[in-house]
Amino acid sequence: MADDKLMTMREAIAQYVNDGDTIYLAGLSHLVPFAAAHEIIRQRKRDLVFCRPTPDILLEQMLSVGILRKVEFCWAGNPGIGNLRVFRRVVEKGLPFPVEIEEYTMFGFTARLLAGAMNLPFMPVRTNIGSDLPAKNPKIKTIQDPYGGETLSVVPALRPDVSILHVQRADRGGNAQVWGITSDHRDAAFAAKRVIISAEEIVDEAVIRADPNRTIVPDFLVSAVVHEPFGAHPSYAQGFYDRDNDWYQEWDRLSADQAAVDAYVAEWIDGVPDRAAYVAKLDEVTKAKLQIEPAWSGQISYGVYK
Amino acid sequence: MTDYTRAEMMVVAAARELRDRDVVFVGVGIPTLATILAKRTHAPNLWLLTESGIVGAMPTRLPLSIADPCLVTGTQAIVSTVELFSLYLQRGWIDVGFLGGAQVDRFGNINSTVIGPYEKPAVRFPGSGGACEIASLSKRTMIIMPQGKRRFVEKLDFLTTPGYLTGGDARQRAGLLGGGPSVVVTDLGLFRFDPVTKEMYLATVHRGVTVDQVRENTGWDLRVAEDLQVTPDPSEEELRVVRELDPTAHFLSREA
């Protein structure tokens, strides 16, 4: 019987996220861990190094309360809509709070995480050559292939202090299963010193064991498990609810004015105690709009072996 | 003939550059729209891949983001992001990398990072994302963007994504494995690249656009094909599909 690591988000963040930590919030548009990010904001953890290939709106919210000292990223935009307006104010004007940036390409960033997950110091990647980026980020270096002599670009391993993953389902020990876009979830967990899992559903270990190919994180990597339905909104959980595209567009309008962002943070993050209260506060029209019809996968048989 | 906007012409002209059975790695926004248009018209067997790890998507609606759930349901495979970039792109399986950008220069290099100095930019854009490696490693790159003097520039504020670098054989000498840009499509015309100098030239103008107009919206002394043609008009079918995919002109109104 695995350990029971189930706790509230408040407990998980208080216990496993420290001031000064390098934090990795996993998920490329899918399963973005908004519930965890909001709790980090509520607890005003400080001096954090924020790592996400595609920062998303949660970066905007963290930048607005000044809890980050550095942002490591590769694409800081609002997908399909445009720029991240708070991020722009921060980088262009140092407002509302200045922050250091460390920038890579998508391949470079995800290769850094894989290097961390594989316990290697760096990873060669066939990119960056010809770009101005290496001149602006001295951590992107070159190495000579010791076998063939070719010059290759290399990126340094990323080893977060804590990675936070929102998943569709997990058991109380932390065995975590994801379907749909899996993006950086596996590598984020393996690269980190500590792992927090939040899940749409907590299931029996037997459910996990009936479908082991779907497990991307085994329990012995995991420090904490949080049951957090709707924990990715306004992002989505495949098979559970849709992406709130209207809200991403609304954010583009709202975030033109920093005072409106601050008011949002006060009302929807600081103003609620937890994700359950946030969900209760969401209007019914929005919740109804994000409901989806099921599309079941076919079944496979693993077989019974005696 | 049905009336159409120049933005619609841009999307249609770009879609026609995709061939049936191309493996296409698309960027967010207009490249996705053009690729779905191609798939629903002349190229039903092309493979649509996005950097979220989706291989062979058959989207039922126009995805706002490259990780929209509509790309997932019914797709043929989903892999992690680093697997897509290493096993699919770096390995050499991608025929077409299809990108947008903020600025392009005469050699098809793209800026999607900053206007002004990197450390204190006047405008900060999202950055490379996967664009740098997509353009480095795809067999050919297609670029689509609305045209203007501040977008078609003599010198990029920042070279995010390599095209032919300084032209001639500079790209090959740098060791980039992919073939480089094959076409740039804008709301004014369609540009190809000289096989030797690798400099962009105007190959077709969209109906109603003059060469002078294109020159006025280009930041360098633009070369023009001797046999300059007018871009063939969109067909009824192409327009119908574009309008069905983007009924509110979300992408097309913003970009052009």
Short mmCIF file of C-alpha atoms in Angstrom, two decimals, chain A residues 8-259:
data_model
loop_
_atom_site.label_atom_id
_atom_site.label_comp_id
_atom_site.label_asym_id
_atom_site.label_seq_id
_atom_site.Cartn_x
_atom_site.Cartn_y
_atom_site.Cartn_z
CA THR A 8 -4.91 20.59 0.51
CA MET A 9 -3.23 22.93 -1.96
CA ARG A 10 -2.59 25.32 0.91
CA GLU A 11 -0.69 22.63 2.78
CA ALA A 12 1.20 21.43 -0.29
CA ILE A 13 2.43 24.91 -1.28
CA ALA A 14 3.26 25.86 2.32
CA GLN A 15 5.25 22.69 2.83
CA TYR A 16 7.02 22.20 -0.52
CA VAL A 17 7.50 25.65 -2.09
CA ASN A 18 10.11 27.83 -0.41
CA ASP A 19 11.10 31.45 -0.92
CA GLY A 20 13.92 31.59 -3.46
CA ASP A 21 12.97 28.32 -5.14
CA THR A 22 13.21 27.58 -8.85
CA ILE A 23 9.68 26.48 -9.67
CA TYR A 24 8.50 24.65 -12.78
CA LEU A 25 4.81 24.85 -13.62
CA ALA A 26 4.23 22.17 -16.26
CA GLY A 27 1.80 22.01 -19.16
CA LEU A 28 1.80 23.58 -22.62
CA SER A 29 -1.65 25.24 -22.75
CA HIS A 30 -3.11 21.92 -21.51
CA LEU A 31 -3.40 21.23 -17.75
CA VAL A 32 -1.78 24.55 -16.85
CA PRO A 33 -1.66 24.44 -13.01
CA PHE A 34 -3.63 27.61 -12.29
CA ALA A 35 -4.91 26.42 -8.91
CA ALA A 36 -1.35 25.92 -7.66
CA ALA A 37 -0.15 29.22 -9.14
CA HIS A 38 -2.97 31.08 -7.41
CA GLU A 39 -2.08 29.47 -4.08
CA ILE A 40 1.58 30.48 -4.52
CA ILE A 41 0.36 34.04 -5.10
CA ARG A 42 -1.93 33.93 -2.05
CA GLN A 43 0.93 32.76 0.16
CA ARG A 44 3.24 35.43 -1.36
CA LYS A 45 6.19 33.11 -1.72
CA ARG A 46 9.09 35.41 -2.68
CA ASP A 47 12.17 35.62 -4.95
CA LEU A 48 11.05 32.75 -7.13
CA VAL A 49 12.65 31.70 -10.40
CA PHE A 50 9.69 30.96 -12.69
CA CYS A 51 10.25 28.30 -15.37
CA ARG A 52 7.74 27.58 -18.10
CA PRO A 53 8.34 27.25 -21.86
CA THR A 54 5.07 29.09 -22.54
CA PRO A 55 4.33 31.18 -19.45
CA ASP A 56 0.60 31.82 -20.12
CA ILE A 57 -1.61 34.14 -18.09
CA LEU A 58 -0.40 32.79 -14.77
CA LEU A 59 2.94 34.53 -15.37
CA GLU A 60 1.03 37.80 -15.76
CA GLN A 61 -0.62 37.26 -12.40
CA MET A 62 2.63 36.37 -10.63
CA LEU A 63 4.46 39.33 -12.18
CA SER A 64 1.72 41.63 -10.94
CA VAL A 65 2.39 40.83 -7.27
CA GLY A 66 6.19 40.98 -7.53
CA ILE A 67 7.03 37.51 -6.25
CA LEU A 68 9.42 36.56 -9.09
CA ARG A 69 13.07 37.43 -9.42
CA LYS A 70 13.60 35.71 -12.75
CA VAL A 71 11.61 34.23 -15.64
CA GLU A 72 12.99 31.43 -17.82
CA PHE A 73 10.89 30.91 -20.97
CA CYS A 74 10.80 30.50 -24.74
CA TRP A 75 7.46 31.94 -25.87
CA ALA A 76 5.75 34.58 -23.76
CA GLY A 77 2.50 35.20 -25.61
CA ASN A 78 -1.23 34.75 -25.29
CA PRO A 79 -1.76 31.88 -27.77
CA GLY A 80 -3.68 32.92 -30.88
CA ILE A 81 -4.31 36.36 -29.43
CA GLY A 82 -1.05 38.25 -29.16
CA ASN A 83 1.36 39.46 -26.54
CA LEU A 84 1.28 39.13 -22.77
CA ARG A 85 0.68 42.71 -21.71
CA VAL A 86 1.95 42.56 -18.12
CA PHE A 87 5.09 40.75 -19.29
CA ARG A 88 5.59 43.52 -21.86
CA ARG A 89 5.28 46.25 -19.22
CA VAL A 90 7.78 44.42 -17.03
CA VAL A 91 10.36 43.88 -19.78
CA GLU A 92 9.90 47.20 -21.57
CA LYS A 93 9.47 49.50 -18.54
CA GLY A 94 10.35 47.50 -15.43
CA LEU A 95 6.74 47.98 -14.22
CA PRO A 96 5.07 47.02 -11.98
CA PHE A 97 8.14 45.07 -10.77
CA PRO A 98 11.42 44.44 -12.62
CA VAL A 99 12.50 40.89 -13.32
CA GLU A 100 15.47 39.15 -14.91
CA ILE A 101 14.77 37.05 -18.02
CA GLU A 102 16.55 33.99 -19.42
CA GLU A 103 15.34 33.04 -22.87
CA TYR A 104 15.62 29.89 -24.98
CA THR A 105 13.87 28.37 -27.97
CA MET A 106 11.17 25.73 -27.43
CA PHE A 107 13.51 22.88 -28.38
CA GLY A 108 16.26 24.38 -26.24
CA PHE A 109 13.98 24.76 -23.25
CA THR A 110 12.47 21.28 -23.40
CA ALA A 111 15.92 19.77 -24.02
CA ARG A 112 17.16 21.51 -20.85
CA LEU A 113 14.41 19.82 -18.91
CA LEU A 114 15.18 16.44 -20.49
CA ALA A 115 18.85 16.87 -19.53
CA GLY A 116 17.78 17.56 -15.95
CA ALA A 117 15.45 14.56 -16.02
CA MET A 118 18.26 12.34 -17.36
CA ASN A 119 20.79 13.67 -14.83
CA LEU A 120 23.07 15.10 -17.53
CA PRO A 121 24.72 18.56 -17.37
CA PHE A 122 23.62 19.75 -20.82
CA MET A 123 21.98 18.68 -24.07
CA PRO A 124 23.12 19.23 -27.67
CA VAL A 125 20.40 20.62 -29.94
CA ARG A 126 20.37 21.42 -33.65
CA THR A 127 19.07 24.94 -33.23
CA ASN A 128 20.26 28.43 -32.13
CA ILE A 129 22.87 28.53 -34.93
CA GLY A 130 22.50 31.77 -36.90
CA SER A 131 20.11 33.26 -34.33
CA ASP A 132 20.95 36.33 -32.21
CA LEU A 133 19.72 34.51 -29.10
CA PRO A 134 23.04 32.90 -28.03
CA ALA A 135 24.65 36.38 -28.01
CA LYS A 136 22.00 37.50 -25.50
CA ASN A 137 21.99 34.34 -23.40
CA PRO A 138 25.57 33.27 -22.60
CA LYS A 139 24.31 29.97 -21.19
CA ILE A 140 23.66 28.84 -24.77
CA LYS A 141 27.09 27.59 -25.77
CA THR A 142 28.66 25.38 -28.44
CA ILE A 143 30.57 22.13 -28.15
CA GLN A 144 32.57 20.09 -30.61
CA ASP A 145 31.32 16.59 -31.34
CA PRO A 146 34.20 14.42 -29.96
CA TYR A 147 33.45 11.74 -32.57
CA GLY A 148 32.85 13.73 -35.78
CA GLY A 149 34.12 17.20 -35.01
CA GLU A 150 30.88 19.03 -35.87
CA THR A 151 30.08 22.14 -33.81
CA LEU A 152 26.80 21.79 -31.93
CA SER A 153 24.73 24.16 -29.83
CA VAL A 154 24.24 23.06 -26.22
CA VAL A 155 21.83 24.16 -23.50
CA PRO A 156 22.29 23.68 -19.74
CA ALA A 157 20.22 21.21 -17.71
CA LEU A 158 17.24 22.58 -15.83
CA ARG A 159 16.77 21.15 -12.33
CA PRO A 160 13.81 22.80 -10.59
CA ASP A 161 13.55 22.76 -6.81
CA VAL A 162 9.89 21.95 -7.24
CA SER A 163 7.75 20.99 -10.23
CA ILE A 164 3.99 21.31 -10.10
CA LEU A 165 1.84 19.19 -12.42
CA HIS A 166 -1.90 19.24 -12.86
CA VAL A 167 -3.13 15.87 -14.19
CA GLN A 168 -6.44 14.19 -15.01
CA ARG A 169 -6.13 11.50 -12.37
CA ALA A 170 -3.80 10.30 -9.64
CA ASP A 171 -3.94 7.96 -6.69
CA ARG A 172 -3.24 9.06 -3.13
CA GLY A 173 0.41 8.03 -3.42
CA GLY A 174 1.02 10.21 -6.49
CA ASN A 175 0.91 7.79 -9.42
CA ALA A 176 -0.25 10.25 -12.06
CA GLN A 177 -1.95 9.67 -15.40
CA VAL A 178 -2.32 12.13 -18.24
CA TRP A 179 -3.89 11.89 -21.68
CA GLY A 180 -4.18 14.34 -24.52
CA ILE A 181 -1.25 16.75 -24.76
CA THR A 182 1.50 15.45 -22.46
CA SER A 183 3.96 18.26 -23.35
CA ASP A 184 6.58 18.56 -20.56
CA HIS A 185 4.87 16.73 -17.67
CA ARG A 186 7.09 13.66 -17.49
CA ASP A 187 10.38 15.52 -17.73
CA ALA A 188 9.26 18.25 -15.31
CA ALA A 189 8.67 15.58 -12.67
CA PHE A 190 11.90 13.64 -13.25
CA ALA A 191 14.08 16.79 -13.36
CA ALA A 192 12.79 18.25 -10.08
CA LYS A 193 13.86 17.74 -6.48
CA ARG A 194 10.23 17.81 -5.30
CA VAL A 195 6.98 17.16 -7.16
CA ILE A 196 3.46 18.38 -6.35
CA ILE A 197 0.62 16.67 -8.22
CA SER A 198 -2.84 18.18 -8.43
CA ALA A 199 -5.53 16.06 -10.05
CA GLU A 200 -9.03 16.42 -11.42
CA GLU A 201 -9.82 13.01 -9.88
CA ILE A 202 -8.30 10.94 -7.10
CA VAL A 203 -8.69 7.26 -7.98
CA ASP A 204 -7.88 3.93 -6.39
CA GLU A 205 -4.46 2.50 -7.07
CA ALA A 206 -6.30 -0.34 -8.88
CA VAL A 207 -7.52 2.13 -11.52
CA ILE A 208 -3.93 3.18 -12.19
CA ARG A 209 -2.74 -0.42 -12.32
CA ALA A 210 -5.47 -1.38 -14.81
CA ASP A 211 -3.95 1.03 -17.36
CA PRO A 212 -0.22 1.39 -16.58
CA ASN A 213 0.82 2.79 -19.98
CA ARG A 214 -1.01 6.00 -19.11
CA THR A 215 1.08 6.64 -16.00
CA ILE A 216 3.65 9.38 -16.62
CA VAL A 217 4.84 9.92 -13.04
CA PRO A 218 5.36 7.08 -10.52
CA ASP A 219 4.48 7.69 -6.88
CA PHE A 220 8.02 7.55 -5.46
CA LEU A 221 8.89 10.87 -7.16
CA VAL A 222 5.95 12.67 -5.62
CA SER A 223 5.86 14.74 -2.41
CA ALA A 224 2.23 15.85 -2.33
CA VAL A 225 -1.09 15.03 -3.99
CA VAL A 226 -3.95 17.53 -4.14
CA HIS A 227 -7.50 16.88 -5.31
CA GLU A 228 -8.34 19.96 -7.35
CA PRO A 229 -11.34 19.69 -9.71
CA PHE A 230 -11.34 22.43 -12.36
CA GLY A 231 -7.76 23.08 -11.25
CA ALA A 232 -6.56 24.12 -14.70
CA HIS A 233 -9.20 26.73 -15.57
CA PRO A 234 -8.95 28.91 -17.75
CA SER A 235 -6.72 26.25 -19.29
CA TYR A 236 -8.35 22.85 -19.75
CA ALA A 237 -8.22 19.15 -18.91
CA GLN A 238 -8.76 16.89 -21.92
CA GLY A 239 -11.97 14.93 -21.53
CA PHE A 240 -13.03 16.98 -18.47
CA TYR A 241 -13.67 20.55 -19.68
CA ASP A 242 -12.88 22.88 -22.56
CA ARG A 243 -10.32 25.66 -22.74
CA ASP A 244 -11.93 28.98 -21.78
CA ASN A 245 -10.89 30.79 -24.95
CA ASP A 246 -13.27 33.67 -24.23
CA TRP A 247 -11.45 34.33 -20.96
CA TYR A 248 -8.05 34.34 -22.69
CA GLN A 249 -9.45 37.01 -25.03
CA GLU A 250 -10.97 38.90 -22.12
CA TRP A 251 -7.57 38.85 -20.40
CA ASP A 252 -6.09 40.57 -23.45
CA ARG A 253 -8.54 43.45 -22.97
CA LEU A 254 -8.38 43.53 -19.18
CA SER A 255 -4.59 43.42 -18.93
CA ALA A 256 -4.15 46.59 -20.99
CA ASP A 257 -4.67 48.33 -17.64
CA GLN A 258 -2.48 47.21 -14.72
CA ALA A 259 -5.06 48.49 -12.24
#
